[in-house]
Amino acid sequence: MMSKTLDIRVARGKAARRSLPLPALLEPLRSPFVAVTRTLVPPALGIVAFLLLWVLVAQGSGGSLPGPVSTWRAAVLLFADPFYQNGPNDQGIGWNVLMSLGRVGAGFGLAALVGIPLGFMIGRFDFLARMSAPVISLLRPVSPLAWLPIGLLVFKAAGPASIWVIFISSIWPMILNTAAGVRAVPQDYLNVARVLRLSEWKVFTVILLPAALPAMLTGVRLAVGVAWLVIVAAEMLTGGVGLGFWVWDEWNNLNVEHIIIAIFVVGIVGLMLEQALVWLARKASFGEEH
Amino acid sequence: MERYVELDQVGMHFDGKKGRFVALKDVNLTIARGEFVSLIGHSGCGKSTVLNLIAGLLLPTDGIALANGREIAGPGPDRAVVFQNHSLLPWLSCWGNVHLAVERVFGARETLAQLAERTDAALALVGLSHARDKHPHEVSGGMKQRVGIARALAMAPKVLLLDEPFGALDALTRAHLQDELMGIVANTGSTVVMVTHDVDEAVLLSDRIVMMSNGPAATIGDILEVPLARPRDRLALAADPEYQRLRAEVLDFLYRRHARPEAA
């Protein structure tokens, strides 16, 4: 039954090739074209649909929401001079992005320095896992901004307080994913370590670290996502230079084009951070069959 | 003959949620230096548990397990294990996997060049010199298992413990590796304990076959001497009446005297 239908298909293919030689000849040329259309057309269509929707909503709002064209014009002007400085509350978009990235980098870096080793310990030693479980489960679901007053109280300054918020909100994914990665290290590898009687340091460097690296990087990726989400909100409250503050400042100026631009900038920077870490994770993963 | 491994009234039980599970009971076995012993039995009969007890990965809950006259208190490189699923570290090359073991066992006494030489020699022994820089996922299942054997042999262990080493391989590769293992064991004079469920493998390779009864509370049902002359040739043995007799005895033990109560 199966072979019969297959035969028919093969015969049909042959006949088609004989009667229509041109498409067959074009086949190698056509397939990369098909591949390109398949990867490029759907996203392009999505963006076009989004822009159309935006135009419709903007027109429906009667001018209160700027459309794509006026936003584009404002963006061209804005990005013409991204690094101007007119006093502390009026600086170029480039400074705002860099300041936000700097805070995310500081808070996130500290969280990685504390969270990853902590995750390793929790994953390796069951006692520590049981000990930390209630504290982590209690603190993890807390909204990041709820930590801001504590930061302001302790540090008495806006900058360190927003770094603190980034730290406390991005540490959990790193602790939990690293611990899960260490716990998921196959028992076979640990049996190898036991038979060889490897030292705890050797077990860490040769087995635990490489085996847990993919899970660890997943945690880092989630943490960067959280940190970038939180920074805009934190800066809205703390002020200074930064994307969040800029959004709030432009809201006070009723410069809606700039708010929309800020949304795009936040989205694009977040996407780039995410992609960089996806790339890093791919570099670090091995062709494992497990 | 020098006794090398001694199990004396060894028992093993696990305490779980459903109460105590007795895996092994009253296991008595002595293995001499240079001997090749197979453990055979139905799945769940505790043959791997016996191997893990000798390896030190498990400690007996009853009785005494001795290696080289000393009580087995944990795993150690003098009892190298070839794991069923090869257990190579995927981020190290074949060479790196063997070198890790060599470095641990001989690192304190030998120079880097000597360690590298040992690693090369172990890979050459299993015919994998050409794949030294490949990673485990780049080589076939048979080659991975050979790296596992090379890693174990490179440790110059007093006992080589094989846990169904060829179980996951196709029949042709398995036969090839069995022949290679016979050659290596003949050259090195290793003491080997192998867990298997393959009757032909057991008869072909072993000096003695330890046949285990079914669990729970499994124990040694019978021990069969295999007096076939070495070197053994699988083609010549296929027609050998003595080989046929031994094979029939193991089959009789497994499928008549100790058939699985509820055949799965």
XYZ file of C-alpha atoms in Angstrom:
554
model
C 0.000 0.000 0.000
C 2.674 2.431 1.110
C 5.096 1.526 -1.662
C 2.388 1.858 -4.290
C 1.575 5.453 -3.370
C 5.271 6.140 -3.245
C 5.760 4.716 -6.737
C 3.003 6.883 -8.093
C 4.561 9.939 -6.541
C 7.959 9.102 -8.012
C 6.444 8.507 -11.436
C 4.598 11.778 -11.247
C 7.764 13.582 -10.311
C 9.560 12.102 -13.300
C 6.792 13.042 -15.680
C 6.721 16.560 -14.363
C 10.435 16.901 -14.831
C 10.229 15.678 -18.411
C 7.387 17.929 -19.473
C 8.521 21.036 -17.583
C 12.307 21.252 -17.569
C 12.460 24.948 -16.719
C 11.177 24.859 -13.107
C 13.469 21.919 -12.417
C 16.420 23.921 -13.666
C 15.379 26.911 -11.575
C 14.982 24.755 -8.464
C 18.427 25.457 -6.979
C 17.918 29.172 -7.593
C 14.433 29.131 -6.177
C 15.122 27.352 -2.886
C 17.287 30.089 -1.307
C 14.676 32.590 -2.466
C 11.969 30.515 -0.761
C 14.049 30.322 2.394
C 14.538 34.090 2.454
C 10.846 34.790 1.931
C 9.963 32.308 4.629
C 12.222 33.979 7.194
C 11.645 37.609 6.193
C 8.057 37.906 4.995
C 6.152 36.980 8.192
C 8.088 39.386 10.485
C 7.825 42.155 7.879
C 4.073 41.580 7.639
C 3.817 41.724 11.406
C 5.618 45.060 11.564
C 3.455 46.499 8.758
C 0.289 45.352 10.563
C 1.542 46.930 13.780
C 2.267 50.258 12.032
C -1.172 50.236 10.395
C -2.842 49.640 13.743
C -0.773 52.455 15.233
C -1.849 54.846 12.435
C -5.502 53.893 12.969
C -5.348 54.373 16.740
C -3.444 57.658 16.359
C -6.031 59.019 13.924
C -8.882 57.768 16.111
C -7.414 59.565 19.117
C -7.844 62.900 17.366
C -4.213 63.972 17.557
C -3.488 63.259 21.230
C -1.461 60.153 20.303
C 1.223 60.864 17.671
C 1.379 58.535 14.668
C 4.447 56.751 13.273
C 5.412 59.588 10.956
C 5.585 62.352 13.558
C 7.317 59.969 15.987
C 9.882 59.167 13.300
C 10.536 62.864 12.718
C 11.009 63.445 16.423
C 13.336 60.437 16.623
C 15.493 61.742 13.765
C 15.885 65.049 15.608
C 16.543 63.306 18.919
C 19.161 60.912 17.610
C 20.910 63.665 15.624
C 22.526 64.761 18.892
C 22.271 61.907 21.405
C 24.984 63.159 23.778
C 24.123 66.793 24.490
C 24.177 68.073 28.044
C 22.035 70.992 29.221
C 22.311 70.642 32.958
C 21.440 67.634 35.109
C 17.797 67.306 34.055
C 18.189 67.749 30.295
C 20.619 65.370 28.693
C 20.750 63.483 25.390
C 19.049 60.116 24.879
C 22.448 58.449 24.673
C 23.305 59.540 28.234
C 19.945 58.290 29.471
C 20.463 54.873 27.902
C 24.023 54.647 29.206
C 23.029 55.668 32.726
C 20.243 53.070 32.809
C 22.579 50.402 31.436
C 25.179 51.385 34.018
C 22.714 50.926 36.888
C 21.490 47.626 35.474
C 25.101 46.532 35.015
C 26.021 47.416 38.601
C 22.944 45.873 40.240
C 22.950 42.860 37.983
C 26.705 42.340 38.310
C 26.485 42.397 42.106
C 23.538 40.008 41.950
C 25.584 37.633 39.777
C 28.555 37.856 42.135
C 26.376 36.915 45.089
C 23.675 34.817 43.425
C 25.710 32.394 41.327
C 28.019 31.184 44.117
C 25.012 31.008 46.431
C 23.131 28.971 43.828
C 26.078 26.572 43.578
C 26.163 26.066 47.331
C 22.396 25.571 47.528
C 22.499 23.096 44.643
C 25.416 21.154 46.078
C 24.449 20.943 49.739
C 20.987 19.720 50.567
C 21.146 21.247 54.044
C 21.654 24.737 52.621
C 18.819 24.153 50.152
C 16.404 23.307 52.958
C 17.715 26.199 55.013
C 17.264 28.815 52.306
C 14.002 27.495 50.852
C 11.576 29.342 53.169
C 13.419 32.665 52.890
C 13.685 32.500 49.111
C 10.058 31.453 48.624
C 8.966 34.328 50.833
C 11.063 37.071 49.251
C 11.009 36.031 45.595
C 7.392 36.979 44.770
C 7.799 40.494 46.242
C 7.360 43.211 43.630
C 10.759 44.798 42.887
C 9.584 48.338 43.669
C 8.551 47.342 47.170
C 12.286 47.149 47.899
C 12.895 50.766 46.873
C 11.999 52.420 50.208
C 14.358 50.042 52.018
C 17.102 51.036 49.599
C 16.398 54.737 50.060
C 16.388 54.285 53.809
C 19.669 52.396 53.917
C 21.637 54.236 51.225
C 20.071 57.696 51.608
C 20.560 58.303 47.878
C 18.555 57.598 44.722
C 21.338 56.021 42.618
C 22.372 53.256 45.028
C 18.711 52.659 45.861
C 17.809 51.856 42.262
C 20.908 49.641 41.964
C 19.698 47.878 45.097
C 16.294 47.277 43.515
C 17.956 45.775 40.434
C 20.149 43.629 42.666
C 17.334 42.224 44.775
C 15.014 41.554 41.832
C 17.567 39.926 39.523
C 19.263 37.741 42.127
C 16.448 35.162 42.423
C 16.520 33.739 38.894
C 20.286 33.356 39.146
C 20.185 31.587 42.514
C 17.338 29.288 41.543
C 18.542 28.372 38.050
C 22.128 27.799 39.158
C 20.929 25.610 42.026
C 18.614 23.670 39.702
C 21.474 23.228 37.228
C 23.809 21.898 39.903
C 21.113 19.560 41.233
C 20.446 18.264 37.715
C 24.071 17.199 37.174
C 23.723 13.524 36.205
C 24.570 11.110 39.011
C 26.798 9.247 36.532
C 29.210 12.166 36.376
C 29.289 12.369 40.153
C 29.897 8.610 40.338
C 32.894 9.113 38.058
C 34.100 11.755 40.507
C 33.561 9.369 43.414
C 35.419 6.481 41.763
C 38.297 8.843 40.952
C 38.030 10.404 44.421
C 38.307 13.877 42.917
C 38.787 16.762 45.322
C 35.810 19.063 45.928
C 37.603 21.796 43.937
C 38.180 19.430 41.002
C 34.555 18.255 41.175
C 33.517 21.892 40.992
C 35.744 22.903 38.074
C 35.622 19.715 35.994
C 32.054 18.532 36.593
C 29.683 20.940 38.355
C 30.652 24.177 36.625
C 30.540 22.903 33.026
C 27.456 20.757 33.695
C 25.522 23.593 35.340
C 26.696 26.305 32.957
C 23.727 26.141 30.540
C 21.184 26.367 33.394
C 23.253 29.109 35.003
C 23.218 31.149 31.806
C 19.455 30.687 31.543
C 19.234 32.236 34.992
C 21.500 35.090 33.923
C 19.320 35.696 30.874
C 16.122 35.770 32.938
C 17.823 38.056 35.451
C 18.906 40.552 32.799
C 15.337 40.582 31.493
C 13.980 41.307 34.973
C 16.643 43.947 35.647
C 15.872 45.789 32.454
C 12.133 45.614 33.174
C 12.624 47.027 36.632
C 15.072 49.828 35.869
C 12.542 51.986 34.004
C 10.072 51.772 36.873
C 12.748 52.421 39.502
C 14.118 55.463 37.676
C 10.646 56.930 37.302
C 10.512 57.050 41.072
C 14.094 58.027 41.852
C 14.758 60.621 39.137
C 18.204 61.652 37.903
C 19.418 60.702 34.450
C 18.071 57.505 32.945
C 15.441 56.160 30.582
C 12.772 55.875 33.274
C 13.302 59.392 34.485
C 13.350 60.624 30.881
C 9.951 58.987 30.207
C 8.498 60.681 33.283
C 10.103 64.016 32.395
C 8.688 63.895 28.857
C 5.283 63.017 30.289
C 5.478 66.198 32.361
C 6.485 68.066 29.186
C 3.604 66.315 27.376
C 6.065 65.277 24.672
C 4.296 62.051 23.732
C 6.531 61.369 20.726
C 9.482 61.069 23.071
C 7.619 58.680 25.350
C 6.914 56.421 22.383
C 10.553 56.663 21.321
C 11.585 55.709 24.835
C 9.341 52.634 24.676
C 11.065 51.568 21.471
C 14.525 52.245 22.892
C 13.740 50.194 26.010
C 12.428 47.380 23.814
C 15.375 47.392 21.448
C 18.031 47.523 24.191
C 16.244 44.711 26.051
C 16.131 42.643 22.875
C 19.851 43.185 22.312
C 20.731 42.185 25.871
C 18.618 39.055 25.522
C 20.133 38.121 22.156
C 23.681 38.624 23.444
C 22.998 36.186 26.280
C 21.277 33.673 23.986
C 24.402 33.778 21.851
C 26.592 33.304 24.918
C 24.473 30.373 26.095
C 24.760 28.703 22.698
C 28.541 29.114 22.847
C 28.628 27.441 26.229
C 26.366 24.480 25.503
C 27.857 21.184 24.471
C 26.570 18.631 22.022
C 25.221 16.523 24.828
C 22.833 13.688 24.217
C 21.366 13.852 27.707
C 45.142 -18.515 44.366
C 45.192 -15.096 45.922
C 41.814 -13.872 47.033
C 41.279 -10.435 45.741
C 37.686 -9.505 46.402
C 35.784 -11.148 49.218
C 32.106 -10.789 49.984
C 31.171 -12.478 53.257
C 27.475 -12.842 54.115
C 26.842 -9.525 52.406
C 23.316 -8.135 52.517
C 21.886 -4.910 51.262
C 18.579 -3.314 52.130
C 17.100 0.055 51.320
C 14.718 1.866 53.627
C 12.063 3.570 51.565
C 8.620 5.004 52.068
C 7.033 1.592 51.667
C 9.235 0.131 54.361
C 12.359 -1.931 54.055
C 13.316 -3.418 50.699
C 15.834 -6.248 50.949
C 17.799 -6.274 47.714
C 20.535 -8.760 48.570
C 20.897 -11.386 51.265
C 23.756 -13.695 52.268
C 25.979 -13.101 49.259
C 29.268 -15.004 49.551
C 31.818 -14.632 46.789
C 35.591 -14.621 46.519
C 37.374 -13.501 43.414
C 41.015 -14.340 42.763
C 43.607 -12.120 41.119
C 43.485 -12.335 37.333
C 40.046 -13.931 37.329
C 37.213 -12.894 35.000
C 33.876 -13.264 36.795
C 30.461 -12.507 35.322
C 27.323 -11.765 37.288
C 24.201 -12.836 35.439
C 20.543 -12.817 36.370
C 17.182 -11.358 35.476
C 16.770 -7.620 35.750
C 16.129 -6.551 39.319
C 18.110 -9.442 40.776
C 20.645 -7.130 42.346
C 23.617 -7.958 40.143
C 24.414 -4.282 39.650
C 24.075 -3.822 43.414
C 26.782 -6.451 43.928
C 29.011 -4.557 41.490
C 28.315 -1.235 43.224
C 29.187 -2.836 46.564
C 32.570 -3.945 45.211
C 33.028 -0.485 43.671
C 32.212 1.093 47.021
C 29.477 3.240 45.513
C 27.166 1.434 47.957
C 28.116 0.144 51.374
C 26.661 -3.177 52.548
C 24.103 -3.048 55.323
C 25.017 -6.582 56.443
C 28.178 -8.642 56.230
C 31.646 -7.615 55.130
C 33.010 -6.644 51.721
C 36.804 -6.797 51.384
C 39.127 -5.721 48.594
C 42.794 -6.637 48.881
C 42.191 -7.722 52.476
C 40.750 -4.371 53.550
C 37.155 -3.445 54.165
C 35.601 -1.484 51.321
C 34.728 1.898 52.822
C 34.055 3.831 49.608
C 34.936 4.093 45.958
C 38.519 4.371 44.852
C 40.639 4.276 41.714
C 41.939 0.786 42.556
C 38.474 -0.467 41.554
C 37.775 1.222 38.223
C 34.210 1.142 36.936
C 33.093 1.093 33.312
C 29.558 2.435 33.510
C 26.706 1.110 31.410
C 26.094 4.465 29.750
C 29.815 5.268 29.419
C 29.510 8.398 31.658
C 32.057 10.412 29.720
C 32.156 14.120 30.489
C 30.783 15.751 27.324
C 32.883 18.911 27.674
C 36.167 17.001 27.624
C 37.692 15.351 24.567
C 38.235 11.581 24.559
C 41.823 12.306 25.544
C 40.711 14.712 28.262
C 38.348 12.148 29.748
C 41.112 9.558 30.036
C 43.620 12.158 31.189
C 41.366 13.230 34.065
C 41.648 9.715 35.505
C 45.365 9.396 34.777
C 46.067 12.770 36.376
C 44.188 11.812 39.523
C 45.872 8.430 39.952
C 49.445 9.192 38.863
C 49.585 13.002 39.009
C 51.427 13.110 42.311
C 54.257 10.856 41.205
C 54.786 11.451 37.496
C 55.696 14.290 35.155
C 53.209 15.825 32.739
C 54.912 14.064 29.841
C 54.567 10.707 31.570
C 50.887 11.372 32.249
C 50.308 12.271 28.610
C 52.127 9.112 27.585
C 49.888 6.986 29.809
C 46.808 8.642 28.333
C 48.029 8.041 24.784
C 48.824 4.431 25.617
C 45.357 3.803 27.061
C 43.681 5.243 23.970
C 45.987 3.204 21.725
C 45.061 0.067 23.677
C 41.410 0.441 22.682
C 42.328 1.536 19.152
C 41.192 5.142 19.493
C 44.396 7.105 18.920
C 42.800 8.717 15.870
C 39.838 10.054 17.904
C 41.847 11.544 20.774
C 40.710 15.129 20.155
C 37.078 14.302 19.406
C 34.389 15.038 21.947
C 32.094 12.216 23.109
C 29.126 13.446 21.074
C 31.242 13.258 17.917
C 31.988 9.536 18.182
C 29.806 6.412 17.958
C 28.335 4.538 20.924
C 30.918 1.782 20.590
C 33.759 4.298 20.576
C 32.361 6.031 23.658
C 32.282 2.725 25.507
C 35.873 2.098 24.400
C 36.905 5.470 25.838
C 35.163 4.410 29.058
C 37.221 1.194 29.069
C 40.398 3.151 28.281
C 39.672 5.520 31.167
C 39.221 2.579 33.529
C 42.315 0.721 32.288
C 44.462 3.867 32.420
C 43.965 3.949 36.172
C 45.858 0.626 36.368
C 43.130 -0.688 38.674
C 43.439 -3.844 40.737
C 39.905 -4.777 39.685
C 38.027 -3.708 36.581
C 34.287 -3.469 37.195
C 32.065 -3.542 34.113
C 28.359 -2.735 34.513
C 26.640 -4.148 31.435
C 29.320 -2.445 29.369
C 28.030 -3.519 25.967
C 24.298 -3.598 26.735
C 23.473 -0.473 24.755
C 25.426 -1.451 21.650
C 24.327 -3.250 18.473
C 25.220 -6.934 18.129
C 28.139 -6.471 15.716
C 29.808 -3.709 17.732
C 29.221 -5.712 20.884
C 30.960 -8.797 19.447
C 33.852 -6.648 18.283
C 34.306 -5.038 21.688
C 34.014 -8.395 23.472
C 36.913 -9.687 21.352
C 38.897 -6.540 22.100
C 38.201 -6.821 25.812
C 39.368 -10.467 25.776
C 42.602 -9.378 24.111
C 43.186 -6.536 26.566
C 42.459 -8.694 29.604
C 44.797 -11.406 28.254
C 47.576 -8.821 27.844
C 47.101 -6.977 31.133
C 46.077 -9.916 33.303
C 43.352 -7.769 34.854
C 40.897 -8.994 37.432
C 37.450 -8.332 36.004
C 33.937 -8.402 37.406
C 31.271 -7.923 34.753
C 27.517 -7.568 35.099
C 25.661 -8.869 32.055
C 22.339 -10.276 30.948
C 23.790 -11.805 27.807
C 24.359 -15.571 28.169
C 26.792 -15.837 25.259
C 28.802 -12.897 26.514
C 29.072 -14.470 29.943
C 30.214 -17.862 28.631
C 32.602 -16.407 26.087
C 34.417 -14.036 28.445
C 34.291 -15.542 31.918
C 36.302 -17.939 34.023
C 33.319 -18.227 36.339
C 29.693 -17.235 35.953
C 27.862 -16.166 39.102
C 24.165 -16.807 38.557
C 21.852 -14.810 40.769
C 18.395 -15.777 41.993
C 15.507 -13.381 41.629
C 14.901 -10.567 44.065
C 13.778 -9.372 46.506
C 16.400 -10.810 48.860
C 18.346 -12.072 45.887
C 21.439 -14.144 46.430
C 23.876 -16.271 44.488
C 21.970 -19.239 43.081
C 24.863 -21.095 41.542
C 28.395 -20.568 40.295
C 29.417 -22.119 37.004
C 33.058 -22.778 36.158
C 33.920 -22.108 32.522
C 36.932 -24.346 31.772
C 37.221 -23.352 28.097
C 40.837 -22.841 26.993
C 42.079 -19.339 26.172
C 42.467 -17.603 23.810
C 38.856 -18.209 22.886
C 37.502 -17.824 19.404
C 33.798 -17.166 19.063
C 33.493 -18.922 15.703
C 35.259 -22.085 16.834
C 33.308 -22.116 20.099
C 29.942 -21.905 18.366
C 30.282 -25.570 17.388
C 32.108 -26.662 20.570
C 30.025 -29.175 22.590
C 31.525 -27.942 25.902
C 30.516 -24.390 25.035
C 27.030 -25.620 24.165
C 26.793 -27.453 27.477
C 27.819 -24.375 29.513
C 25.456 -22.171 27.596
C 22.612 -24.648 28.169
C 23.385 -24.687 31.912
C 23.106 -20.930 32.227
C 19.917 -20.921 30.187
C 18.522 -23.710 32.324
C 19.295 -21.742 35.475
C 17.750 -18.542 34.154
C 14.668 -19.883 32.436
C 13.754 -23.058 34.310
C 15.187 -23.055 37.821
C 14.902 -19.306 38.366
C 12.394 -18.191 35.784
C 10.932 -14.830 36.600
C 7.847 -15.394 38.744
C 5.820 -12.865 36.799
C 7.427 -12.633 33.377
C 7.465 -9.002 32.362
